[in-house]
Amino acid sequence: MNSESDIIPTQIYEHQNDIPEINGFKIGETLGQGSFGIVKSASLDGDPSTIVAIKFINLVKCKDQGITEKIISKEVVLH
């Protein structure tokens, strides 16, 4: 599969209440949560039937635990 519905964007945020808005997407419910991030469902603004998952990474928590931006970048590339 290689369609828009297969895209899983990853965003970096600094505080739990600071989940950023992403142009073209309507952020939905939380699908999962871990020590350093949260995964939310989202739909395309122009096509609500296209649902994706977006992973938000808490940059402050990562840095507090010694996780470098290089390691975070590798995580983003994996997705």
mmCIF file of C-alpha atoms in Angstrom:
data_model
loop_
_atom_site.group_PDB
_atom_site.id
_atom_site.type_symbol
_atom_site.label_atom_id
_atom_site.label_comp_id
_atom_site.label_asym_id
_atom_site.label_seq_id
_atom_site.Cartn_x
_atom_site.Cartn_y
_atom_site.Cartn_z
ATOM 1 C CA MET A 1 0.000 0.000 0.000
ATOM 2 C CA ASN A 2 1.217 3.461 -0.802
ATOM 3 C CA SER A 3 -1.649 5.904 -0.473
ATOM 4 C CA GLU A 4 -2.305 8.996 1.595
ATOM 5 C CA SER A 5 -4.049 6.804 4.165
ATOM 6 C CA ASP A 6 -0.722 5.044 4.815
ATOM 7 C CA ILE A 7 1.067 8.248 5.845
ATOM 8 C CA ILE A 8 1.904 8.414 9.543
ATOM 9 C CA PRO A 9 3.279 11.893 10.280
ATOM 10 C CA THR A 10 5.279 12.531 13.440
ATOM 11 C CA GLN A 11 5.278 15.887 15.192
ATOM 12 C CA ILE A 12 7.419 17.161 18.065
ATOM 13 C CA TYR A 13 5.768 19.056 20.908
ATOM 14 C CA GLU A 14 7.056 20.457 24.174
ATOM 15 C CA HIS A 15 4.122 20.220 26.590
ATOM 16 C CA GLN A 16 1.188 17.838 26.883
ATOM 17 C CA ASN A 17 -1.304 20.667 26.357
ATOM 18 C CA ASP A 18 0.614 22.033 23.367
ATOM 19 C CA ILE A 19 -0.409 19.501 20.742
ATOM 20 C CA PRO A 20 0.097 21.554 17.584
ATOM 21 C CA GLU A 21 -2.486 22.019 14.888
ATOM 22 C CA ILE A 22 -1.424 20.551 11.548
ATOM 23 C CA ASN A 23 -2.640 22.208 8.370
ATOM 24 C CA GLY A 24 -4.861 19.884 6.390
ATOM 25 C CA PHE A 25 -5.720 17.608 9.327
ATOM 26 C CA LYS A 26 -8.387 17.501 12.020
ATOM 27 C CA ILE A 27 -6.849 15.959 15.153
ATOM 28 C CA GLY A 28 -9.022 13.332 16.826
ATOM 29 C CA GLU A 29 -8.885 10.997 19.789
ATOM 30 C CA THR A 30 -5.825 9.612 21.532
ATOM 31 C CA LEU A 31 -4.917 6.154 20.260
ATOM 32 C CA GLY A 32 -1.955 5.518 22.520
ATOM 33 C CA GLN A 33 0.432 7.174 24.907
ATOM 34 C CA GLY A 34 3.914 6.425 26.173
ATOM 35 C CA SER A 35 6.653 8.011 28.242
ATOM 36 C CA PHE A 36 7.769 10.394 25.508
ATOM 37 C CA GLY A 37 4.787 10.874 23.269
ATOM 38 C CA ILE A 38 1.222 10.436 22.278
ATOM 39 C CA VAL A 39 -0.472 9.035 19.160
ATOM 40 C CA LYS A 40 -3.693 10.603 17.956
ATOM 41 C CA SER A 41 -6.037 9.816 15.116
ATOM 42 C CA ALA A 42 -6.587 12.493 12.505
ATOM 43 C CA SER A 43 -8.587 12.924 9.349
ATOM 44 C CA LEU A 44 -7.844 14.906 6.235
ATOM 45 C CA ASP A 45 -9.742 18.199 6.117
ATOM 46 C CA GLY A 46 -10.777 17.613 2.510
ATOM 47 C CA ASP A 47 -11.612 13.921 2.960
ATOM 48 C CA PRO A 48 -12.846 12.959 6.445
ATOM 49 C CA SER A 49 -12.986 9.307 5.384
ATOM 50 C CA THR A 50 -9.165 9.272 5.192
ATOM 51 C CA ILE A 51 -7.957 8.536 8.719
ATOM 52 C CA VAL A 52 -4.293 8.575 9.753
ATOM 53 C CA ALA A 53 -2.301 8.271 12.977
ATOM 54 C CA ILE A 54 -0.033 11.112 14.079
ATOM 55 C CA LYS A 55 2.683 10.590 16.656
ATOM 56 C CA PHE A 56 3.579 13.603 18.780
ATOM 57 C CA ILE A 57 6.937 13.435 20.582
ATOM 58 C CA ASN A 58 7.449 15.428 23.798
ATOM 59 C CA LEU A 59 10.800 17.096 23.184
ATOM 60 C CA VAL A 60 11.205 18.370 26.752
ATOM 61 C CA LYS A 61 10.739 14.897 28.286
ATOM 62 C CA CYS A 62 13.176 13.413 25.780
ATOM 63 C CA LYS A 63 15.854 15.975 26.543
ATOM 64 C CA ASP A 64 15.309 15.532 30.303
ATOM 65 C CA GLN A 65 16.088 11.820 29.857
ATOM 66 C CA GLY A 66 19.193 12.464 27.756
ATOM 67 C CA ILE A 67 17.610 11.548 24.442
ATOM 68 C CA THR A 68 19.309 13.651 21.799
ATOM 69 C CA GLU A 69 17.720 15.282 18.786
ATOM 70 C CA LYS A 70 19.718 12.836 16.642
ATOM 71 C CA ILE A 71 18.001 9.884 18.330
ATOM 72 C CA ILE A 72 14.629 11.616 17.980
ATOM 73 C CA SER A 73 15.339 12.192 14.263
ATOM 74 C CA LYS A 74 16.077 8.480 13.818
ATOM 75 C CA GLU A 75 12.731 7.683 15.465
ATOM 76 C CA VAL A 76 10.973 10.025 13.059
ATOM 77 C CA VAL A 77 12.679 8.428 10.061
ATOM 78 C CA LEU A 78 11.545 4.966 11.213
ATOM 79 C CA HIS A 79 7.949 6.082 10.877
#
